[in-house]
CSV table of C-alpha atoms and ligand atoms in Angstrom, one decimal:
chain,number,residue,atom,x,y,z
A,1,MET,CA,-46.7,22.9,-84.4
A,2,GLY,CA,-43.6,20.6,-84.5
A,3,SER,CA,-44.1,19.3,-80.9
A,4,ARG,CA,-47.8,18.6,-81.2
A,5,SER,CA,-49.3,15.1,-81.6
A,6,ILE,CA,-49.5,13.8,-85.1
A,7,ILE,CA,-53.2,13.1,-85.4
A,8,GLU,CA,-55.0,10.7,-87.7
A,9,PRO,CA,-55.8,12.9,-90.7
A,10,PHE,CA,-59.4,11.7,-91.0
A,11,ARG,CA,-62.5,11.4,-88.9
A,12,ILE,CA,-64.4,8.1,-88.5
A,13,LYS,CA,-67.7,7.7,-90.2
A,14,SER,CA,-68.3,4.0,-89.8
A,15,VAL,CA,-67.1,1.7,-87.0
A,16,GLU,CA,-66.7,-2.0,-86.5
A,17,PRO,CA,-66.7,-3.4,-82.9
A,18,ILE,CA,-63.8,-5.4,-81.6
A,19,ARG,CA,-64.2,-7.6,-78.5
A,20,MET,CA,-61.8,-8.7,-75.7
A,21,THR,CA,-61.6,-12.3,-74.8
A,22,THR,CA,-60.4,-13.8,-71.4
A,23,HIS,CA,-57.0,-15.3,-70.9
A,24,ASP,CA,-58.5,-18.8,-70.6
A,25,GLU,CA,-60.4,-18.4,-73.9
A,26,ARG,CA,-57.3,-17.3,-75.7
A,27,LYS,CA,-55.3,-20.2,-74.3
A,28,ARG,CA,-58.0,-22.6,-75.7
A,29,PHE,CA,-58.2,-20.7,-79.1
A,30,LEU,CA,-54.4,-20.8,-79.4
A,31,GLU,CA,-54.2,-24.5,-78.7
A,32,GLN,CA,-57.0,-25.2,-81.2
A,33,ALA,CA,-55.0,-23.1,-83.8
A,34,GLY,CA,-51.8,-25.2,-83.1
A,35,TYR,CA,-50.0,-22.0,-82.0
A,36,ASN,CA,-50.3,-20.6,-85.5
A,37,PRO,CA,-52.0,-17.2,-85.7
A,38,PHE,CA,-53.1,-17.9,-89.3
A,39,LEU,CA,-55.4,-20.6,-87.9
A,40,LEU,CA,-57.1,-18.3,-85.4
A,41,ARG,CA,-60.5,-16.9,-86.1
A,42,ALA,CA,-60.3,-13.2,-86.6
A,43,GLU,CA,-63.2,-12.6,-84.2
A,44,HIS,CA,-61.1,-14.0,-81.4
A,45,VAL,CA,-58.4,-11.3,-82.1
A,46,LEU,CA,-58.6,-7.8,-80.5
A,47,ILE,CA,-55.9,-5.9,-82.4
A,48,ASP,CA,-55.0,-7.6,-85.6
A,49,LEU,CA,-51.4,-6.8,-86.7
A,50,LEU,CA,-51.1,-10.0,-88.8
A,51,THR,CA,-50.7,-8.0,-92.0
A,52,ASP,CA,-51.2,-4.6,-93.6
A,53,SER,CA,-52.4,-6.4,-96.7
A,54,GLY,CA,-56.0,-5.9,-97.7
A,55,THR,CA,-56.8,-4.9,-94.1
A,56,GLY,CA,-56.9,-1.1,-94.6
A,57,ALA,CA,-60.0,1.1,-94.4
A,58,MET,CA,-61.3,2.7,-97.6
A,59,SER,CA,-62.1,6.4,-97.6
A,60,ALA,CA,-65.6,7.9,-98.3
A,61,GLU,CA,-64.3,8.7,-101.8
A,62,GLN,CA,-63.3,5.1,-102.4
A,63,TRP,CA,-66.7,3.9,-101.4
A,64,ALA,CA,-68.2,6.4,-103.8
A,65,SER,CA,-65.8,4.9,-106.4
A,66,ILE,CA,-67.3,1.5,-105.7
A,67,MET,CA,-70.7,2.9,-106.8
A,68,ARG,CA,-69.2,4.4,-109.9
A,69,GLY,CA,-67.6,1.1,-111.0
A,70,ASP,CA,-68.4,0.1,-114.6
A,71,GLU,CA,-69.2,-3.6,-114.6
A,72,SER,CA,-69.0,-4.0,-118.4
A,73,TYR,CA,-67.2,-7.3,-119.3
A,74,ALA,CA,-65.0,-5.6,-121.9
A,75,GLY,CA,-63.7,-2.0,-122.2
A,76,ALA,CA,-65.1,-0.8,-118.9
A,77,ARG,CA,-64.6,2.9,-118.1
A,78,SER,CA,-63.1,1.9,-114.7
A,79,TYR,CA,-60.3,0.0,-116.5
A,80,TYR,CA,-59.4,3.1,-118.5
A,81,ARG,CA,-59.4,5.2,-115.4
A,82,LEU,CA,-57.0,2.8,-113.7
A,83,LEU,CA,-54.9,2.9,-116.9
A,84,ASP,CA,-54.7,6.7,-116.7
A,85,VAL,CA,-53.8,6.7,-113.0
A,86,VAL,CA,-51.1,4.0,-113.4
A,87,ALA,CA,-49.7,5.8,-116.5
A,88,ASP,CA,-49.5,9.1,-114.6
A,89,ILE,CA,-47.9,7.8,-111.3
A,90,PHE,CA,-45.9,4.8,-112.6
A,91,GLY,CA,-45.4,5.8,-116.2
A,92,PHE,CA,-46.2,2.3,-117.6
A,93,ARG,CA,-48.4,2.0,-120.8
A,94,TYR,CA,-49.5,-1.7,-120.4
A,95,VAL,CA,-51.5,-2.5,-117.3
A,96,LEU,CA,-52.9,-6.0,-116.6
A,97,PRO,CA,-55.2,-6.0,-113.6
A,98,THR,CA,-54.9,-9.0,-111.3
A,99,HIS,CA,-56.8,-10.1,-108.2
A,100,GLN,CA,-53.7,-9.5,-106.1
A,101,GLY,CA,-49.9,-9.2,-106.2
A,102,ARG,CA,-49.0,-12.9,-106.5
A,103,ALA,CA,-51.2,-13.3,-109.6
A,104,ALA,CA,-49.1,-10.6,-111.2
A,105,GLU,CA,-46.0,-12.4,-110.1
A,106,ARG,CA,-47.1,-15.8,-111.5
A,107,ILE,CA,-47.8,-14.2,-114.9
A,108,LEU,CA,-44.5,-12.2,-114.9
A,109,PHE,CA,-42.3,-15.1,-113.9
A,110,SER,CA,-44.0,-17.7,-116.1
A,111,SER,CA,-43.6,-15.4,-119.1
A,112,THR,CA,-40.0,-14.4,-118.5
A,113,CYS,CA,-38.2,-17.2,-116.6
A,114,LYS,CA,-37.2,-20.7,-117.5
A,115,PRO,CA,-35.5,-23.5,-115.5
A,116,GLY,CA,-32.0,-22.6,-114.5
A,117,ASP,CA,-32.6,-18.8,-114.6
A,118,VAL,CA,-31.7,-16.6,-111.6
A,119,VAL,CA,-33.7,-13.6,-110.3
A,120,PRO,CA,-31.9,-11.3,-107.9
A,121,ASN,CA,-33.9,-9.0,-105.5
A,122,ASN,CA,-33.0,-6.9,-102.5
A,123,THR,CA,-35.1,-9.5,-100.6
A,124,HIS,CA,-37.8,-11.6,-102.2
A,125,PHE,CA,-41.1,-11.8,-100.5
A,126,ASP,CA,-42.2,-15.4,-99.8
A,127,THR,CA,-44.7,-15.4,-102.8
A,128,THR,CA,-42.2,-14.0,-105.3
A,129,ARG,CA,-39.6,-16.6,-104.2
A,130,ALA,CA,-42.2,-19.3,-104.4
A,131,HIS,CA,-43.3,-18.3,-107.9
A,132,ILE,CA,-39.7,-18.1,-109.2
A,133,GLU,CA,-38.9,-21.5,-107.7
A,134,HIS,CA,-42.1,-22.9,-109.2
A,135,VAL,CA,-40.9,-22.2,-112.7
A,136,GLY,CA,-37.5,-23.9,-111.9
A,137,ALA,CA,-35.6,-20.6,-111.5
A,138,ARG,CA,-33.5,-19.5,-108.5
A,139,ALA,CA,-34.4,-16.5,-106.3
A,140,VAL,CA,-31.4,-14.8,-104.8
A,141,ASP,CA,-31.5,-12.1,-102.0
A,142,LEU,CA,-28.9,-9.4,-102.2
A,143,PRO,CA,-29.5,-6.9,-99.4
A,144,ILE,CA,-26.7,-4.6,-98.2
A,145,PRO,CA,-25.0,-6.1,-95.1
A,146,GLU,CA,-26.6,-3.6,-92.8
A,147,GLY,CA,-30.0,-4.9,-94.0
A,148,ARG,CA,-29.3,-8.2,-92.2
A,149,ARG,CA,-28.2,-6.6,-88.9
A,150,PRO,CA,-31.4,-5.6,-87.0
A,151,ALA,CA,-29.8,-3.0,-84.6
A,152,ASP,CA,-27.7,-1.2,-87.2
A,153,ILE,CA,-29.0,2.2,-88.1
A,154,HIS,CA,-29.0,3.0,-91.9
A,155,PRO,CA,-31.4,5.4,-93.7
A,156,PHE,CA,-31.9,3.0,-96.6
A,157,LYS,CA,-31.5,-0.5,-95.1
A,158,GLY,CA,-33.6,-1.9,-98.0
A,159,ASN,CA,-30.9,-1.1,-100.5
A,160,MET,CA,-29.5,-3.8,-102.8
A,161,ASP,CA,-25.8,-4.7,-102.5
A,162,LEU,CA,-24.6,-3.4,-105.9
A,163,ASP,CA,-21.3,-5.2,-105.8
A,164,ALA,CA,-23.0,-8.4,-105.0
A,165,LEU,CA,-25.4,-7.9,-107.9
A,166,ASP,CA,-22.5,-7.3,-110.2
A,167,ALA,CA,-20.6,-10.3,-108.9
A,168,LEU,CA,-23.7,-12.6,-109.3
A,169,ILE,CA,-24.2,-11.5,-112.9
A,170,GLY,CA,-20.5,-12.2,-113.6
A,171,GLU,CA,-20.8,-15.6,-112.0
A,172,VAL,CA,-24.0,-16.9,-113.6
A,173,GLY,CA,-24.0,-14.8,-116.8
A,174,ALA,CA,-26.5,-12.1,-117.9
A,175,ASP,CA,-28.3,-14.5,-120.3
A,176,ARG,CA,-29.5,-16.5,-117.3
A,177,ILE,CA,-30.9,-13.4,-115.5
A,178,PRO,CA,-34.1,-12.4,-117.3
A,179,LEU,CA,-34.8,-9.6,-114.7
A,180,VAL,CA,-33.6,-8.0,-111.6
A,181,MET,CA,-36.2,-7.0,-108.9
A,182,LEU,CA,-36.3,-4.4,-106.3
A,183,THR,CA,-38.9,-4.6,-103.5
A,184,VAL,CA,-39.9,-1.1,-102.2
A,185,THR,CA,-40.1,-1.1,-99.3
A,186,ASN,CA,-38.2,-4.2,-98.4
A,187,ASN,CA,-40.9,-6.2,-96.5
A,188,SER,CA,-39.0,-9.3,-95.6
A,189,GLY,CA,-36.0,-7.1,-94.6
A,190,GLY,CA,-37.9,-5.1,-92.0
A,191,GLY,CA,-40.1,-2.8,-94.2
A,192,GLN,CA,-36.9,-0.7,-94.9
A,193,PRO,CA,-36.8,1.7,-97.8
A,194,VAL,CA,-34.6,1.7,-100.9
A,195,SER,CA,-32.9,5.0,-101.9
A,196,MET,CA,-33.3,6.7,-105.3
A,197,ALA,CA,-29.5,6.5,-105.6
A,198,ASN,CA,-29.7,2.7,-105.1
A,199,VAL,CA,-32.4,2.4,-107.8
A,200,ARG,CA,-30.2,4.3,-110.1
A,201,GLY,CA,-27.3,2.1,-109.3
A,202,VAL,CA,-29.2,-1.0,-110.0
A,203,ARG,CA,-30.5,0.5,-113.2
A,204,ALA,CA,-26.9,1.3,-114.3
A,205,ILE,CA,-25.9,-2.3,-113.8
A,206,CYS,CA,-29.0,-3.6,-115.6
A,207,ASP,CA,-28.2,-1.3,-118.5
A,208,ARG,CA,-24.6,-2.6,-118.7
A,209,TYR,CA,-25.8,-6.2,-119.0
A,210,ARG,CA,-29.1,-5.4,-120.8
A,211,ILE,CA,-31.2,-6.9,-118.1
A,212,ALA,CA,-34.7,-5.7,-117.3
A,213,LEU,CA,-35.5,-4.1,-113.9
A,214,TYR,CA,-38.8,-4.7,-112.2
A,215,ILE,CA,-40.1,-3.1,-109.0
A,216,ASP,CA,-42.2,-5.0,-106.5
A,217,ALA,CA,-44.3,-1.9,-105.9
A,218,CYS,CA,-46.6,-3.0,-103.0
A,219,ARG,CA,-45.4,-0.2,-100.6
A,220,PHE,CA,-44.1,2.3,-103.1
A,221,ALA,CA,-45.7,5.4,-101.5
A,222,GLU,CA,-44.2,4.7,-98.1
A,223,ASN,CA,-40.8,4.2,-99.8
A,224,CYS,CA,-41.2,7.6,-101.6
A,225,TRP,CA,-41.9,9.3,-98.3
A,226,PHE,CA,-38.7,7.9,-96.8
A,227,ILE,CA,-36.8,9.2,-99.9
A,228,ARG,CA,-38.3,12.6,-99.3
A,229,GLU,CA,-37.4,12.6,-95.6
A,230,ARG,CA,-34.0,11.0,-95.8
A,231,GLU,CA,-32.4,11.5,-99.2
A,232,GLU,CA,-30.6,14.6,-100.1
A,233,GLY,CA,-32.4,16.7,-102.8
A,234,TYR,CA,-35.9,15.4,-102.3
A,235,ALA,CA,-37.2,17.4,-99.3
A,236,GLN,CA,-39.2,19.7,-101.5
A,237,THR,CA,-40.3,17.1,-104.1
A,238,SER,CA,-43.9,15.7,-103.9
A,239,PRO,CA,-44.3,12.0,-103.3
A,240,ARG,CA,-46.0,11.8,-106.7
A,241,GLU,CA,-43.0,13.2,-108.4
A,242,ILE,CA,-40.7,11.0,-106.4
A,243,ALA,CA,-42.7,8.0,-107.5
A,244,ARG,CA,-42.5,9.1,-111.1
A,245,GLU,CA,-38.8,9.3,-111.0
A,246,LEU,CA,-38.4,6.0,-109.2
A,247,PHE,CA,-40.5,4.1,-111.7
A,248,SER,CA,-38.8,5.8,-114.6
A,249,TYR,CA,-35.8,3.6,-114.0
A,250,ALA,CA,-37.8,0.4,-114.2
A,251,ASP,CA,-39.1,-1.6,-117.1
A,252,GLY,CA,-42.2,-2.7,-115.2
A,253,CYS,CA,-43.7,-3.5,-111.9
A,254,THR,CA,-45.8,-6.0,-110.0
A,255,MET,CA,-48.3,-4.4,-107.6
A,256,SER,CA,-50.3,-5.7,-104.7
A,257,ALA,CA,-52.8,-2.9,-104.3
A,258,LYS,CA,-53.9,-4.5,-101.0
A,259,LYS,CA,-51.1,-2.4,-99.5
A,260,ASP,CA,-50.4,1.1,-101.0
A,261,GLY,CA,-53.4,0.8,-103.3
A,262,LEU,CA,-55.6,1.2,-100.2
A,263,VAL,CA,-58.0,-1.5,-101.3
A,264,ASN,CA,-59.1,-4.8,-99.8
A,265,ILE,CA,-58.4,-6.7,-103.0
A,266,GLY,CA,-56.6,-5.9,-106.2
A,267,GLY,CA,-53.3,-5.7,-108.0
A,268,PHE,CA,-51.7,-5.3,-111.4
A,269,LEU,CA,-48.7,-6.1,-113.6
A,270,ALA,CA,-47.4,-3.3,-115.7
A,271,CYS,CA,-44.7,-2.7,-118.3
A,272,ASN,CA,-43.8,-0.8,-121.4
A,273,ASP,CA,-43.0,-3.8,-123.6
A,274,GLU,CA,-45.9,-4.4,-126.0
A,275,ALA,CA,-44.8,-7.9,-127.1
A,276,LEU,CA,-44.4,-9.0,-123.5
A,277,ALA,CA,-47.7,-7.5,-122.4
A,278,LYS,CA,-49.4,-9.3,-125.2
A,279,GLN,CA,-47.9,-12.6,-124.2
A,280,GLU,CA,-48.8,-11.9,-120.5
A,281,SER,CA,-52.4,-11.0,-121.5
A,282,ARG,CA,-52.8,-14.6,-122.9
A,283,LEU,CA,-52.0,-16.0,-119.5
A,284,LEU,CA,-54.2,-13.4,-117.8
A,285,ILE,CA,-57.2,-14.5,-119.9
A,286,LEU,CA,-56.6,-18.1,-119.0
A,287,THR,CA,-56.7,-17.7,-115.3
A,288,GLU,CA,-57.7,-14.2,-114.2
A,289,GLY,CA,-60.1,-12.8,-116.8
A,290,PHE,CA,-60.4,-10.6,-119.8
A,291,PRO,CA,-57.6,-8.0,-120.0
A,292,THR,CA,-59.8,-5.0,-119.1
A,293,TYR,CA,-60.8,-6.5,-115.7
A,294,GLY,CA,-58.3,-9.2,-114.8
A,295,GLY,CA,-59.5,-11.0,-111.7
A,296,LEU,CA,-61.5,-8.0,-110.5
A,297,ALA,CA,-64.9,-6.3,-110.6
A,298,GLY,CA,-65.2,-2.9,-112.2
A,299,ARG,CA,-65.8,-1.4,-108.8
A,300,ASP,CA,-62.5,-2.8,-107.6
A,301,LEU,CA,-60.6,-1.2,-110.4
A,302,GLU,CA,-62.3,2.1,-109.6
A,303,ALA,CA,-61.6,1.9,-105.9
A,304,MET,CA,-58.0,1.0,-106.7
A,305,ALA,CA,-57.5,4.0,-109.0
A,306,THR,CA,-58.8,6.3,-106.2
A,307,GLY,CA,-56.6,4.5,-103.6
A,308,LEU,CA,-53.5,5.0,-105.7
A,309,GLU,CA,-54.2,8.7,-105.8
A,310,GLU,CA,-55.0,9.0,-102.1
A,311,VAL,CA,-52.0,7.1,-100.9
A,312,LEU,CA,-49.7,9.8,-102.2
A,313,HIS,CA,-51.3,12.6,-100.2
A,314,GLU,CA,-48.7,14.2,-98.0
A,315,ASP,CA,-50.9,14.4,-94.9
A,316,TYR,CA,-51.6,10.7,-95.2
A,317,LEU,CA,-48.0,9.7,-95.7
A,318,HIS,CA,-46.8,12.0,-92.9
A,319,TYR,CA,-49.2,10.4,-90.5
A,320,ARG,CA,-48.6,6.9,-91.7
A,321,ILE,CA,-44.8,6.9,-91.3
A,322,ALA,CA,-45.0,9.0,-88.0
A,323,SER,CA,-47.5,6.5,-86.4
A,324,THR,CA,-45.3,3.5,-87.3
A,325,ALA,CA,-42.3,5.4,-85.8
A,326,TYR,CA,-44.4,6.1,-82.7
A,327,LEU,CA,-44.9,2.5,-82.0
A,328,GLY,CA,-41.2,1.8,-82.7
A,329,ARG,CA,-40.1,4.6,-80.3
A,330,HIS,CA,-42.3,3.4,-77.4
A,331,LEU,CA,-41.1,-0.2,-77.8
A,332,THR,CA,-37.5,0.9,-77.9
A,333,GLU,CA,-38.0,3.0,-74.8
A,334,ILE,CA,-39.1,0.0,-72.8
A,335,GLY,CA,-36.1,-2.0,-74.1
A,336,VAL,CA,-37.7,-4.2,-76.7
A,337,PRO,CA,-35.1,-4.9,-79.5
A,338,ILE,CA,-36.6,-3.9,-82.8
A,339,VAL,CA,-35.2,-3.6,-86.4
A,340,GLN,CA,-33.9,0.0,-86.4
A,341,PRO,CA,-34.9,2.4,-87.6
A,342,PRO,CA,-38.7,1.6,-87.8
A,343,GLY,CA,-39.9,0.7,-91.3
A,344,GLY,CA,-42.9,2.0,-93.1
A,345,HIS,CA,-45.7,-0.5,-92.6
A,346,ALA,CA,-44.6,-2.4,-89.6
A,347,ILE,CA,-42.4,-2.8,-86.6
A,348,TYR,CA,-40.2,-5.9,-86.5
A,349,ILE,CA,-39.2,-7.2,-83.1
A,350,ASP,CA,-35.8,-9.0,-83.0
A,351,ALA,CA,-37.0,-12.2,-81.3
A,352,ALA,CA,-33.5,-13.7,-81.4
A,353,ALA,CA,-32.2,-10.8,-79.3
A,354,MET,CA,-35.2,-10.6,-77.0
A,355,LEU,CA,-35.3,-14.4,-76.3
A,356,PRO,CA,-31.6,-15.4,-76.5
A,357,HIS,CA,-32.4,-18.6,-74.5
A,358,ILE,CA,-34.6,-20.0,-77.3
A,359,PRO,CA,-32.5,-21.4,-80.3
A,360,ALA,CA,-33.7,-20.7,-83.8
A,361,ARG,CA,-34.8,-24.4,-84.2
A,362,MET,CA,-37.3,-23.8,-81.3
A,363,PHE,CA,-38.8,-20.8,-83.1
A,364,PRO,CA,-38.4,-17.8,-80.8
A,365,GLY,CA,-40.4,-15.6,-83.1
A,366,GLN,CA,-43.4,-18.0,-83.2
A,367,ALA,CA,-43.1,-18.3,-79.3
A,368,LEU,CA,-43.3,-14.5,-79.0
A,369,VAL,CA,-46.3,-14.4,-81.4
A,370,ALA,CA,-48.1,-16.8,-79.1
A,371,GLU,CA,-47.3,-14.8,-76.0
A,372,LEU,CA,-48.6,-11.5,-77.5
A,373,TYR,CA,-51.9,-13.2,-78.3
A,374,LEU,CA,-52.2,-14.8,-74.9
A,375,GLU,CA,-51.3,-11.6,-73.1
A,376,GLY,CA,-53.5,-9.2,-74.9
A,377,GLY,CA,-55.3,-10.7,-77.9
A,378,ILE,CA,-52.8,-9.1,-80.3
A,379,ARG,CA,-52.1,-11.1,-83.5
A,380,ALA,CA,-48.6,-10.7,-85.1
A,381,VAL,CA,-46.7,-12.8,-87.5
A,382,GLU,CA,-43.3,-14.6,-87.4
A,383,VAL,CA,-40.8,-13.6,-90.1
A,384,GLY,CA,-38.0,-16.0,-89.3
A,385,THR,CA,-37.3,-19.7,-89.4
A,386,VAL,CA,-41.0,-20.7,-89.6
A,387,MET,CA,-41.4,-18.6,-92.7
A,388,PHE,CA,-38.1,-19.0,-94.4
A,389,GLY,CA,-36.5,-22.1,-92.9
A,390,SER,CA,-37.0,-25.7,-93.9
A,391,THR,CA,-36.7,-29.1,-92.4
A,392,ASP,CA,-34.6,-31.8,-94.0
A,393,PRO,CA,-37.0,-34.7,-94.6
A,394,GLN,CA,-34.1,-37.2,-94.0
A,395,THR,CA,-32.4,-35.9,-90.9
A,396,GLY,CA,-35.1,-33.7,-89.4
A,397,GLU,CA,-32.4,-30.9,-89.2
A,398,GLU,CA,-33.8,-27.4,-89.4
A,399,THR,CA,-32.3,-24.8,-91.9
A,400,THR,CA,-32.8,-21.6,-90.0
A,401,ALA,CA,-33.4,-18.1,-91.3
A,402,ALA,CA,-31.0,-15.2,-91.3
A,403,MET,CA,-33.1,-13.3,-88.7
A,404,GLU,CA,-35.8,-14.2,-86.2
A,405,LEU,CA,-38.3,-11.4,-86.4
A,406,VAL,CA,-41.9,-10.8,-85.3
A,407,ARG,CA,-43.8,-8.4,-87.5
A,408,LEU,CA,-46.4,-6.0,-86.1
A,409,ALA,CA,-47.9,-4.9,-89.3
A,410,ILE,CA,-50.1,-1.8,-89.1
A,411,PRO,CA,-53.3,-1.8,-91.2
A,412,ARG,CA,-53.8,1.5,-93.0
A,413,ARG,CA,-56.2,4.0,-91.4
A,414,VAL,CA,-57.7,1.3,-89.1
A,415,TYR,CA,-56.3,1.7,-85.6
A,416,THR,CA,-56.0,4.9,-83.6
A,417,GLN,CA,-53.2,6.0,-81.2
A,418,SER,CA,-55.0,4.4,-78.2
A,419,HIS,CA,-55.0,1.0,-79.9
A,420,ILE,CA,-51.3,1.4,-80.5
A,421,ASP,CA,-50.7,2.5,-76.9
A,422,TYR,CA,-52.4,-0.7,-75.8
A,423,VAL,CA,-50.0,-2.7,-78.1
A,424,HIS,CA,-46.9,-1.3,-76.5
A,425,GLU,CA,-48.4,-1.8,-73.0
A,426,VAL,CA,-49.1,-5.5,-73.7
A,427,MET,CA,-45.6,-5.8,-75.2
A,428,GLY,CA,-44.2,-4.3,-72.1
A,429,ASP,CA,-45.8,-7.0,-69.9
A,430,VAL,CA,-44.6,-9.8,-72.2
A,431,PHE,CA,-41.1,-8.2,-72.2
A,432,ALA,CA,-41.0,-8.1,-68.4
A,433,ARG,CA,-41.4,-11.9,-68.2
A,434,ARG,CA,-39.4,-12.8,-71.3
A,435,GLU,CA,-36.9,-15.1,-69.5
A,436,ARG,CA,-39.8,-17.5,-68.7
A,437,ILE,CA,-41.0,-17.8,-72.3
A,438,ALA,CA,-40.4,-21.3,-73.7
A,439,GLY,CA,-39.7,-22.3,-77.3
A,440,LEU,CA,-42.0,-24.4,-79.6
A,441,ARG,CA,-41.8,-27.7,-81.4
A,442,MET,CA,-43.3,-27.9,-85.0
A,443,THR,CA,-45.6,-30.9,-85.0
A,444,TRP,CA,-46.9,-30.6,-88.6
A,445,GLN,CA,-45.9,-28.8,-91.8
A,446,SER,CA,-46.7,-28.6,-95.5
A,447,PRO,CA,-44.1,-26.8,-97.7
A,448,PRO,CA,-44.0,-24.5,-99.7
A,449,LEU,CA,-45.2,-21.5,-97.6
A,450,ARG,CA,-45.4,-23.8,-94.6
A,451,HIS,CA,-45.9,-20.9,-92.2
A,452,PHE,CA,-49.6,-20.6,-93.3
A,453,THR,CA,-50.6,-24.0,-92.0
A,454,ALA,CA,-47.8,-25.4,-89.7
A,455,ARG,CA,-48.8,-26.5,-86.2
A,456,PHE,CA,-46.8,-26.3,-83.0
A,457,GLU,CA,-46.7,-27.4,-79.4
A,458,PRO,CA,-45.0,-25.6,-76.5
A,459,LEU,CA,-41.8,-27.2,-75.1
B,501,F0G,N1,-44.6,-8.6,-102.6
B,501,F0G,C1,-44.5,-8.1,-101.3
B,501,F0G,C2,-43.3,-7.3,-100.9
B,501,F0G,C3,-45.5,-8.4,-100.4
B,501,F0G,O1,-45.3,-7.9,-99.1
B,501,F0G,C4,-46.6,-9.2,-100.8
B,501,F0G,C5,-47.6,-9.5,-99.8
B,501,F0G,C6,-46.7,-9.6,-102.1
B,501,F0G,C7,-45.6,-9.3,-103.0
B,501,F0G,C8,-47.8,-10.5,-102.6
B,501,F0G,O2,-48.9,-9.7,-102.7
B,501,F0G,O3,-50.5,-10.8,-101.1
B,501,F0G,O4,-51.4,-9.4,-102.9
B,501,F0G,O5,-50.5,-11.6,-103.4
B,501,F0G,N2,-47.5,-9.4,-98.6
B,501,F0G,C9,-48.5,-9.6,-97.5
B,501,F0G,C10,-47.8,-9.4,-96.2
B,501,F0G,C11,-49.2,-10.9,-97.7
B,501,F0G,O6,-48.5,-9.8,-95.2
B,501,F0G,O7,-46.7,-8.9,-96.1
B,501,F0G,P1,-50.4,-10.4,-102.5
C-alpha cells in the first residue's frame, strides 16, 4: 500500500471546462492586466493557483446542505447547526457568522484594540495587518528565525518565537497588548504549521501577562494533520481531537471558511466571553446582518457546517497534504528553490534564490508570476515586496519584504494529479530559461493592499 499513488479520495460528478490560450493571446492579456494576475480575467487562465480561498469544490453532501438551508431571518435552524459544529470542533460558545475572514477581523480588532496598541502574531496575513493598522494599532510578526529562511528544514516553521514574544511584552507592556494571535497554518510564512507545544508555550506566556490568545483558524485542519504527522504523541490522535486540544488553549478565533470550511464564501468570529460577544454582535448587526446569519444566507451556514465536518476526514487530509508535497517534491527534483518543507495549502517558490539577478526593488516574484502565465496559462501570486513592501512617497525608495516568494496555492478538491504534473512541467520550462527573465517596474499603485491593483511594465 505504502508505495502506491495517493489518489483523490473522491470521484467527479460535475465538471467545468477550462481552455488553453495561445502565447500571443496571453501576452496581450498580461499587458492589458498591467502584469498583475489579479487583473486578469479568470477565463483566460488555464490552471488557477492564485488562491485556495473560496476556490474549492463542494461535495455532494454540501450541495445537499444548500437545499436544506433555513432562510429564516432570525433563529434559523442552519445557524444552530453551525453553532453545534463550532462548539464541538472549536469549543467556543459564541459564534458570529461573517461573510468572510476579514469581516471577523474587522469586528474583533475594532472591539478590542485602540490606537497605540500592539498585536503580535507568528505572521499576520495582509488583511489582519491592515485591520490592526486601520484602528491605529501596530501589527508585529514574531516567527521563529527558521521561518524566515526558505531553505531551512524545520517541522514547525510556522511557530512563534516565544522569547521574542516575551521580550515584546516586556518592552511595550501587557496593558497595550489586547491579544496575541497565532495563524495556523502560517500563510504568509509559507503555509507552515504551528506545533501544539508552541501553542501551549504562547498560552503560558499569555496567562502570565493575562493577555487573550486568538487563533487565525483559516487552515486549522491542515495544521492539525501536520501535528499528527510530525509531533510526538499525536500519531494515533484524530484530527478532530487535535483540533479540540489546539483551540482549548485559545480565547477565541477568526475563521475564513473559504479555506478549511470548504465553502466558496463564509466565515465566523468565535469566543467564550459573553460580554465581548455582545459588544461584537452590535457591530455585526451594523454591517453584516442579524446575529443568527451574519453576512450569509442560511444555505451558506449549512454548507459551512458540513464543510467543517468534512475537512477533518482523515482520507481527505491525507490526500490534501500528500498532493501538496507531491508538487513540492517534483519542483525540488528539477532544482526549483522552494520553501522547505512544503506547506499545507501551497508551494512557495523562492524567487529571490531562483532569480538572483533581479533585485527586490525590481520585483523578482512578480516577474516569475508573469512568466508562469505566459509559458502555460498558470496563475500564481507574488508574496514579497509587491505584497508587503512600500514606496516612500518622497524619495521613491522601495522598502522590501523579508522574502520574495511566489505562491502556488492549491484549491481544495479541484485539480487532479495530471493538472499538477502540467504545473511542474511548465515550471521546468520557465526554470530552464531563468537567466533571461527580466525584472519589472511598478507604474501605478494604491496602498494599502497595493498588490491587488498595482500595475507593472517589464524592464
Ligand atoms: N487570515 C489568513 C491567514 C488568510 O490566509 C486570509 C485570506 C484571511 C485571514 C482573510 O480571509 O479572505 O476570507 O477575508 N487569505 C486568502 C489567500 C485571501 O489568498 O491567502 P478572507
